Amino acid sequence: MTDVLDTVAVSPAGSRGPQASAAESNGGEQPLRTAVVRAAELARDAEDHARERQHAKGKKTARERLDLLFDTGSFEEIGRFQGGNIQGGNAGAAVITGFGLVYGRKVAVYAQDFSVKGGTLGTAEGEKICRLMDMAIDLKVPVVAIVDSGGARIQQGVAALTQYGRIFRKTCEASGFVPQISLILGPCAGGAVYCPALTDLIIMTRENSNMFVTGPDVVKAATGETISMADLGGGLVHNTVSGVAHYLGEDESDAIDYARTVLAYLPSSADSQPPTYAYAATRAERDTAKRLATIVPDNDRQPYDMLDVIRCIVDYGEFVQVQELFGASAVVGFACIEGKPVGIVANQPNVRAGILDVNSSEKVARFVRLCDAFNLPVITLVDVPGYKPGSDQEHAGIIRRGAKVIYAYANAQVPLITVVLRKAFGGAYIVMGSKAIGADFNFAWPSSQIAVLGAAGAVNIIHRHDLNKAKAAGQDVEALRAKYIKDYETSTVNANLSLEIGQIDAMIDPEQTREVIVQSLATLATKRRVKRTTKHHGNQPL
């Protein structure tokens, strides 16, 4: 519960509150102590100072950010003056902690205040953050971190670094139990970067948002390389190149709105189910489902946009992408099916034919793990020609990093539903939510192709001697190859083989896809987790 001191201090616009004005104007029954009035003045002055410093840089104050994050008037601050000295004119620590509502559900937050000692972290800040995280774990509510900090407070030395260690450990304790989202709205450097790196989602902005272990000055001194902060660790770099971030906001308001949106799909903790929303089917949506029959080209080498397919399947066509700018040959994100949140994983034929590479593999694996941790069913839409070939992929660790997809799907215990739209070849077919790896239901469209290799590639291997002989004899090699390809497609690539051996549960028409997914989710609604061994944990490829 907020005490009198906090209540006065956080009154709107830094005012002294109704109790203070009543006491001064008519000698009310409950006059406030001088210290309380002084605290309110400090709070008001601190916010005025924050506005001056932050607005000059095109940034919002920590409290303005909280106003955007939470439902109006719902923020309740804790430890307002912890680390401060009211009589000495010190308003408190460089971090704000508390709870508020996001779409009516409680969320914990800590927001670093760059206007106070550059937002640096010392003993008081670390204690406030750790206390908040302990409460969030006890209350089973998500944690949002708003990061805008100069790092560890150098004046406190090892004491400041120790607080980072404590926060790391708390973040790991909360991982997979309550959702954790990091908003990087300013600098985040040195060891401080590992606080957000341990959370579920990192959101950055195009301007003012930076993350790096060593800054440009240190890089230049150590290596001679001259590079800007944006090019070294800006929001665009981490969304497109490194994959560290999951969303690039156009500005702070956009970034915070994305955090609110994501929280709307996630449960408060692993012990609860995701929220559900009212949904009523309309004729327009049934007509939209029929469009699926026209989106995917008959030519299996012709690209199309998987997002068009997803929008025809999910409620109201609403799909919230995660890591949209990274590993773009795969698409992952949140949607609802009849008002119930789900995770969507799909190949993207518009980008390198939807092939799996090191980046898209890690993107898929991480997202499946997120969904499994927080009880979201995973819908997998498959159109994959295989893994990207080449020495660059092998040297980048496609074996180790591709294995993460296997680990994610094989260990997931939420409902898993897979639909093969067009092609699913080789190991990529197996790892993309196949029946063999643990999916509950697998479906395929009539034109789908499932095999070890595509027909052309398989014929070139299986019939290479026949083709060489035909060439030596002066025969029409291409005509013979075409015949072999047609025979292979009929006998092997056809999805009927997978249907006959039980790896596909049913062949469905494209326009049936949403209906079949809805029915499957209803069937799997009572699926529960089972602990099959007594192991402490698996040794995941990392």
XYZ file of C-alpha atoms in Angstrom:
542
model
C 0.000 0.000 0.000
C 1.271 3.492 -0.840
C 1.989 5.590 2.240
C 1.053 9.259 2.732
C 4.492 10.417 1.632
C 4.291 8.564 -1.666
C 0.713 9.679 -2.273
C 1.582 13.335 -2.028
C 4.796 12.943 -3.961
C 3.255 11.358 -7.005
C 0.187 13.564 -7.313
C -0.451 14.695 -10.921
C 1.948 17.313 -12.265
C 3.865 17.211 -9.008
C 1.086 18.991 -7.080
C 0.936 18.728 -3.336
C -2.358 16.884 -3.399
C -5.797 17.521 -1.897
C -4.732 16.762 1.667
C -2.033 19.419 1.624
C -4.292 22.081 0.150
C -7.040 21.260 2.638
C -4.643 21.500 5.551
C -3.356 24.879 4.426
C -6.674 26.448 3.444
C -8.952 25.548 6.320
C -6.829 23.888 9.000
C -8.128 20.418 8.197
C -8.099 17.626 10.716
C -5.071 15.933 9.222
C -2.302 18.523 8.705
C 0.746 17.196 6.888
C 4.219 17.177 8.338
C 6.759 19.543 6.857
C 8.773 16.592 5.507
C 5.806 15.402 3.480
C 5.285 18.801 1.890
C 9.013 19.028 1.213
C 8.919 15.613 -0.455
C 6.129 16.736 -2.771
C 8.138 19.797 -3.753
C 11.188 17.654 -4.469
C 9.121 15.328 -6.655
C 7.735 18.259 -8.641
C 11.156 19.860 -9.088
C 12.703 16.539 -10.109
C 10.147 16.059 -12.878
C 10.653 19.643 -14.082
C 14.395 18.965 -14.227
C 13.793 15.679 -16.058
C 11.661 17.394 -18.692
C 14.325 20.007 -19.322
C 17.063 17.408 -19.808
C 15.123 14.743 -21.703
C 13.031 16.906 -24.025
C 16.153 18.703 -25.215
C 17.391 15.334 -26.497
C 14.082 14.395 -28.117
C 13.365 11.907 -25.330
C 10.513 11.558 -22.859
C 10.965 11.518 -19.098
C 10.710 8.243 -17.219
C 7.309 9.241 -15.814
C 5.998 10.293 -19.221
C 6.968 6.847 -20.482
C 5.053 5.235 -17.628
C 1.991 7.294 -18.551
C 2.159 5.776 -22.058
C 2.717 2.234 -20.803
C -0.058 1.987 -18.237
C -3.803 2.434 -18.334
C -4.646 5.995 -17.290
C -4.130 6.665 -13.593
C -3.236 3.077 -12.720
C 0.459 3.431 -11.812
C 1.288 2.860 -8.152
C 4.879 3.695 -7.256
C 6.876 1.884 -4.579
C 10.018 3.153 -2.863
C 9.642 6.680 -4.243
C 12.366 8.268 -2.090
C 14.531 5.199 -1.453
C 18.174 6.223 -1.729
C 17.294 9.903 -1.372
C 17.591 12.561 1.311
C 14.439 14.626 1.643
C 15.915 17.238 3.983
C 19.065 17.401 1.871
C 17.127 18.022 -1.341
C 17.794 14.605 -2.929
C 14.611 13.201 -4.503
C 15.828 9.609 -4.641
C 17.383 6.947 -6.834
C 17.855 6.982 -10.611
C 15.163 4.367 -11.146
C 11.380 4.399 -10.691
C 9.676 1.176 -9.620
C 6.046 0.207 -9.213
C 2.967 -1.483 -10.627
C 0.248 -0.485 -13.048
C -2.392 -1.923 -15.335
C -2.005 -2.792 -19.007
C -5.413 -3.499 -20.530
C -6.680 -4.035 -17.002
C -4.000 -6.548 -15.938
C -1.275 -5.833 -13.374
C 2.306 -5.363 -14.627
C 5.496 -4.507 -12.714
C 7.885 -1.907 -14.089
C 11.233 -0.358 -13.406
C 12.136 2.726 -15.406
C 15.620 4.206 -15.310
C 15.691 7.988 -15.024
C 18.543 9.456 -17.081
C 17.942 12.887 -15.565
C 19.216 11.564 -12.214
C 22.969 10.856 -12.321
C 22.692 9.737 -15.942
C 20.413 6.884 -14.930
C 23.435 5.042 -13.554
C 22.981 2.027 -11.335
C 24.252 1.979 -7.772
C 23.315 0.202 -4.573
C 19.974 1.978 -4.074
C 18.903 1.387 -7.678
C 19.869 -2.291 -7.555
C 17.980 -2.839 -4.317
C 14.857 -1.166 -5.740
C 14.937 -3.275 -8.900
C 15.556 -6.540 -7.046
C 12.761 -5.799 -4.600
C 10.403 -5.115 -7.489
C 11.358 -8.363 -9.228
C 10.874 -10.358 -6.026
C 7.383 -8.882 -5.732
C 6.622 -9.582 -9.400
C 7.592 -13.235 -8.963
C 5.514 -13.526 -5.788
C 2.533 -11.791 -7.398
C 3.038 -13.677 -10.703
C 2.925 -10.611 -12.938
C 5.012 -9.555 -15.990
C 8.008 -7.251 -15.646
C 8.718 -4.372 -18.035
C 12.148 -2.735 -17.876
C 12.540 0.754 -19.367
C 16.261 1.172 -19.932
C 17.967 4.574 -20.243
C 21.230 4.453 -18.320
C 24.894 5.359 -18.324
C 25.680 1.956 -16.782
C 27.274 1.160 -13.447
C 27.925 4.133 -11.167
C 31.706 4.387 -11.280
C 31.899 6.171 -7.923
C 30.502 3.060 -6.206
C 32.893 0.657 -7.924
C 32.365 -3.031 -7.236
C 29.275 -2.278 -5.142
C 27.534 -1.115 -8.335
C 28.713 -4.121 -10.331
C 27.417 -6.388 -7.577
C 23.931 -5.025 -8.121
C 24.078 -6.056 -11.788
C 24.941 -9.573 -10.673
C 21.901 -9.601 -8.394
C 19.639 -8.327 -11.182
C 21.019 -10.955 -13.603
C 20.156 -13.679 -11.127
C 16.659 -12.325 -10.481
C 16.029 -12.078 -14.217
C 17.084 -15.699 -14.673
C 14.835 -16.723 -11.780
C 11.880 -14.973 -13.426
C 12.697 -16.293 -16.911
C 9.953 -18.546 -18.232
C 7.827 -17.871 -15.153
C 6.666 -14.309 -15.816
C 6.971 -12.474 -19.152
C 9.847 -9.985 -19.214
C 10.060 -7.167 -21.763
C 12.881 -4.639 -22.125
C 12.359 -1.215 -23.717
C 15.696 0.322 -24.695
C 14.920 4.047 -24.895
C 18.422 5.419 -24.369
C 21.960 4.123 -23.878
C 22.597 0.638 -22.520
C 26.284 -0.240 -22.405
C 28.807 -2.555 -20.812
C 27.602 -5.306 -18.515
C 24.222 -3.567 -18.340
C 23.307 -5.012 -21.761
C 22.895 -8.449 -20.253
C 19.896 -7.365 -18.188
C 17.726 -6.966 -21.319
C 19.534 -9.802 -23.105
C 18.135 -12.220 -20.511
C 14.539 -11.072 -21.009
C 11.958 -12.431 -23.459
C 11.688 -9.457 -25.817
C 13.842 -6.406 -26.503
C 12.260 -3.335 -28.077
C 14.396 -0.497 -29.464
C 13.803 2.762 -31.339
C 15.379 4.231 -34.472
C 16.784 7.208 -32.574
C 18.508 7.458 -29.171
C 18.405 3.680 -28.589
C 21.804 1.969 -28.251
C 23.193 -1.296 -26.888
C 26.829 -2.395 -26.902
C 29.263 -4.168 -24.606
C 32.068 -1.749 -25.532
C 31.338 1.748 -26.835
C 32.813 3.493 -29.871
C 35.628 5.152 -27.901
C 36.804 1.855 -26.414
C 36.514 0.141 -29.792
C 38.680 2.814 -31.401
C 41.283 2.650 -28.639
C 41.445 -1.143 -28.748
C 41.165 -1.826 -32.484
C 41.613 1.485 -34.280
C 38.128 1.171 -35.796
C 36.107 4.374 -35.991
C 32.370 3.758 -35.761
C 29.310 5.695 -34.615
C 27.065 4.631 -31.750
C 24.198 3.966 -34.189
C 26.325 1.800 -36.487
C 27.852 -0.065 -33.564
C 24.717 -0.819 -31.566
C 21.751 1.239 -32.711
C 18.185 0.024 -32.977
C 18.392 -0.681 -36.711
C 21.594 -2.716 -36.361
C 20.198 -4.907 -33.587
C 16.938 -5.480 -35.458
C 18.448 -6.312 -38.856
C 21.991 -7.603 -38.310
C 22.564 -9.027 -34.827
C 19.031 -10.178 -34.028
C 19.418 -8.909 -30.456
C 16.222 -6.847 -30.666
C 12.702 -7.997 -31.525
C 11.018 -4.764 -32.626
C 12.154 -1.411 -34.020
C 9.890 1.416 -32.918
C 9.655 4.566 -34.975
C 9.709 6.512 -31.717
C 9.193 5.973 -28.001
C 5.398 6.007 -28.266
C 5.474 3.300 -30.960
C 7.891 1.161 -28.959
C 5.797 1.390 -25.787
C 2.596 0.647 -27.715
C 4.216 -2.527 -29.085
C 5.052 -3.625 -25.531
C 1.418 -3.110 -24.512
C 0.249 -5.074 -27.557
C 2.508 -8.045 -26.863
C 1.417 -8.167 -23.220
C -2.180 -8.467 -24.440
C -1.345 -11.900 -25.922
C 0.653 -13.272 -22.989
C -0.571 -14.627 -19.654
C 0.550 -12.956 -16.444
C 2.673 -15.997 -15.597
C 3.406 -19.576 -16.586
C 0.835 -20.667 -13.989
C -2.030 -19.001 -15.853
C -3.558 -19.181 -19.310
C -3.406 -16.350 -21.855
C -6.336 -13.922 -21.798
C -9.262 -14.608 -24.103
C -11.217 -12.097 -26.138
C -14.730 -11.915 -27.500
C -14.977 -13.115 -31.073
C -17.907 -13.454 -33.439
C -17.507 -15.019 -36.873
C -18.771 -12.932 -39.768
C -19.540 -13.681 -43.371
C -16.647 -11.443 -44.361
C -14.201 -13.667 -42.492
C -15.618 -16.784 -44.138
C -15.090 -15.122 -47.497
C -11.546 -14.263 -46.459
C -10.844 -17.915 -45.650
C -11.826 -18.829 -49.209
C -9.090 -16.552 -50.537
C -6.511 -19.091 -49.398
C -7.215 -21.146 -52.513
C -5.878 -18.317 -54.692
C -2.807 -17.095 -52.761
C -0.319 -19.952 -53.197
C 0.832 -20.387 -56.841
C 0.736 -23.822 -58.467
C 4.344 -23.350 -59.586
C 6.385 -24.424 -56.557
C 9.220 -22.087 -57.568
C 7.036 -18.980 -57.644
C 7.159 -16.811 -54.497
C 4.215 -15.419 -52.552
C 3.766 -13.541 -49.293
C 3.104 -15.842 -46.346
C 1.614 -12.874 -44.480
C -1.348 -13.011 -46.887
C -1.951 -16.612 -45.821
C -1.653 -15.811 -42.111
C -4.103 -12.909 -42.340
C -6.686 -15.202 -43.921
C -6.420 -17.630 -41.006
C -6.290 -15.452 -37.881
C -9.005 -13.325 -36.267
C -9.679 -10.076 -38.123
C -6.440 -10.518 -40.061
C -4.482 -9.149 -37.070
C -0.928 -10.486 -36.752
C 1.778 -9.027 -34.494
C 5.189 -9.934 -35.867
C 8.247 -10.571 -33.706
C 11.745 -9.924 -35.150
C 10.211 -8.811 -38.438
C 13.517 -7.401 -39.728
C 15.755 -10.366 -38.813
C 15.930 -13.854 -40.339
C 13.222 -12.767 -42.771
C 12.943 -16.151 -44.507
C 10.870 -17.154 -41.474
C 7.905 -15.331 -39.951
C 6.904 -15.543 -36.275
C 4.385 -13.629 -34.216
C 1.194 -13.487 -32.179
C -2.418 -13.720 -33.312
C -5.799 -14.934 -32.067
C -7.906 -17.841 -33.268
C -11.530 -17.383 -32.151
C -10.410 -15.014 -29.422
C -7.630 -17.240 -28.065
C -3.983 -16.126 -28.435
C -1.623 -18.388 -30.398
C 1.901 -18.225 -31.734
C 2.359 -18.434 -35.505
C 5.546 -19.850 -37.069
C 5.878 -19.926 -40.854
C 8.366 -19.992 -43.702
C 8.374 -16.915 -45.940
C 8.627 -17.906 -49.655
C 9.045 -14.232 -50.534
C 12.537 -14.252 -48.965
C 15.046 -16.775 -50.328
C 12.203 -19.218 -51.013
C 11.541 -19.613 -47.271
C 14.801 -21.454 -46.709
C 16.109 -22.125 -43.188
C 19.437 -20.497 -42.328
C 21.282 -19.733 -39.098
C 19.297 -16.562 -38.402
C 15.814 -17.840 -39.205
C 16.544 -21.048 -37.253
C 17.388 -19.152 -34.079
C 14.420 -16.860 -34.592
C 12.006 -19.805 -34.854
C 13.562 -21.697 -31.949
C 13.469 -18.748 -29.570
C 9.855 -17.951 -30.413
C 8.650 -21.540 -29.976
C 10.345 -21.630 -26.575
C 8.605 -18.366 -25.625
C 5.206 -19.752 -26.611
C 5.825 -23.015 -24.778
C 6.883 -21.172 -21.615
C 3.685 -19.125 -21.547
C 1.065 -21.627 -22.693
C 0.446 -20.359 -26.232
C -0.382 -23.051 -28.832
C 1.951 -22.982 -31.835
C 0.535 -23.019 -35.376
C 3.229 -23.881 -37.945
C 2.720 -23.120 -41.636
C 5.280 -24.937 -43.764
C 6.622 -24.144 -47.214
C 10.330 -24.890 -46.978
C 12.777 -26.146 -49.624
C 15.413 -27.083 -47.047
C 18.432 -25.555 -45.363
C 20.501 -22.873 -47.043
C 23.600 -24.546 -48.538
C 27.108 -23.094 -48.522
C 30.314 -22.813 -46.548
C 29.152 -19.542 -44.973
C 26.253 -21.353 -43.288
C 28.352 -24.333 -42.209
C 31.015 -22.065 -40.755
C 28.373 -19.932 -39.034
C 27.181 -23.043 -37.194
C 24.033 -24.164 -39.007
C 24.407 -27.571 -37.340
C 24.450 -26.149 -33.815
C 22.067 -23.280 -34.447
C 19.679 -25.315 -36.571
C 19.522 -27.892 -33.773
C 17.891 -25.224 -31.597
C 14.708 -25.547 -33.694
C 14.656 -29.281 -33.046
C 15.160 -28.748 -29.325
C 12.393 -26.156 -29.156
C 9.745 -28.228 -30.940
C 10.755 -31.562 -29.393
C 10.454 -30.182 -25.871
C 7.329 -28.066 -26.381
C 4.262 -29.312 -24.525
C 1.707 -26.757 -25.676
C -0.696 -27.744 -28.497
C 1.272 -28.008 -31.761
C -0.602 -27.877 -35.083
C 1.202 -27.952 -38.428
C -0.056 -27.338 -41.964
C 2.112 -28.069 -45.015
C 1.048 -25.597 -47.702
C 3.270 -26.433 -50.649
C 6.660 -28.068 -50.090
C 8.497 -29.592 -47.154
C 11.822 -31.169 -48.030
C 14.542 -32.961 -46.125
C 15.593 -32.132 -42.594
C 13.764 -28.813 -42.802
C 10.467 -30.733 -43.079
C 11.272 -32.698 -39.937
C 12.263 -29.728 -37.779
C 9.344 -27.486 -38.808
C 6.819 -29.043 -36.460
C 6.535 -32.476 -38.058
C 4.562 -35.299 -36.463
C 7.815 -37.159 -35.812
C 9.232 -34.313 -33.728
C 6.138 -33.990 -31.562
C 3.321 -32.104 -33.282
C -0.176 -33.131 -32.221
C -1.904 -32.662 -35.578
C -0.395 -32.360 -39.049
C -2.333 -31.419 -42.163
C -1.391 -30.844 -45.790
C -2.906 -29.114 -48.781
C -3.596 -31.380 -51.791
C -0.813 -29.859 -53.885
C 1.826 -30.182 -51.158
C 5.082 -32.037 -51.720
C 6.824 -33.876 -48.882
C 10.085 -35.709 -49.532
C 13.780 -36.005 -48.767
C 14.545 -33.834 -51.792
C 12.648 -31.906 -54.404
C 11.968 -33.871 -57.566
C 14.608 -32.151 -59.695
C 17.359 -32.561 -57.119
C 16.434 -36.164 -56.401
C 16.394 -37.136 -60.095
C 19.817 -35.590 -60.645
C 21.187 -37.892 -57.926
C 19.157 -41.060 -58.445
C 19.337 -41.090 -62.242
C 22.665 -39.419 -62.864
C 24.128 -42.519 -64.535
C 21.063 -42.927 -66.760
C 21.209 -39.273 -67.733
C 24.940 -39.504 -68.524
C 24.356 -42.571 -70.683
C 21.553 -40.826 -72.549
C 23.791 -37.834 -73.156
C 26.586 -40.058 -74.502
C 24.074 -41.813 -76.789
C 22.866 -38.471 -78.167
C 19.392 -38.765 -76.707
C 17.217 -35.861 -75.520
C 18.501 -35.602 -71.947
C 16.065 -32.887 -70.866
C 13.066 -34.871 -72.045
C 14.309 -37.905 -70.151
C 14.938 -35.795 -67.027
C 11.409 -34.375 -67.261
C 10.018 -37.921 -67.422
C 11.999 -39.005 -64.368
C 10.868 -35.885 -62.473
C 7.220 -36.555 -63.270
C 7.570 -40.190 -62.173
C 9.295 -39.137 -58.938
C 6.614 -36.564 -58.163
C 3.905 -39.161 -58.670
C 5.545 -41.932 -56.654
C 7.496 -40.140 -53.924
C 6.950 -36.378 -53.542
C 3.164 -36.677 -53.420
C 1.924 -36.061 -49.867
C -0.266 -39.178 -50.056
C 2.737 -41.227 -48.956
C 2.976 -39.237 -45.727
C -0.783 -39.625 -45.309
C -0.564 -43.393 -45.688
C 2.180 -43.819 -43.083
C 0.436 -41.545 -40.573
C 2.743 -38.531 -40.710
C -0.101 -36.415 -42.074
C -3.489 -36.642 -40.337
C -5.618 -35.328 -43.179
C -5.451 -33.712 -46.589
C -7.429 -30.465 -46.451
C -8.465 -27.880 -49.010
C -6.842 -24.461 -48.456
C -10.146 -22.819 -47.561
C -10.623 -25.382 -44.749
C -7.399 -24.368 -42.999
C -8.832 -22.008 -40.387
C -11.742 -24.339 -39.628
C -9.416 -27.307 -39.131
C -7.105 -25.287 -36.852
C -10.102 -24.158 -34.767
C -11.291 -27.755 -34.379
C -7.801 -28.979 -33.506
C -7.348 -26.309 -30.844
C -10.675 -27.295 -29.315
C -9.588 -30.940 -29.219
C -6.256 -30.045 -27.621
C -7.721 -27.602 -25.081
C -7.245 -30.094 -22.249
C -3.669 -31.046 -23.168
C -1.502 -30.962 -20.056
C 2.231 -30.972 -19.401
C 3.913 -34.244 -18.462
C 7.322 -34.659 -16.816
C 8.703 -37.862 -18.342
C 12.078 -38.045 -16.579
C 13.697 -36.874 -13.359
C 16.426 -34.852 -15.102
C 17.220 -31.367 -13.836
C 17.130 -29.877 -17.345
C 18.308 -30.647 -20.839
C 21.607 -29.474 -22.309
C 20.243 -27.273 -25.083
C 22.545 -26.383 -28.014
C 23.506 -22.761 -27.422
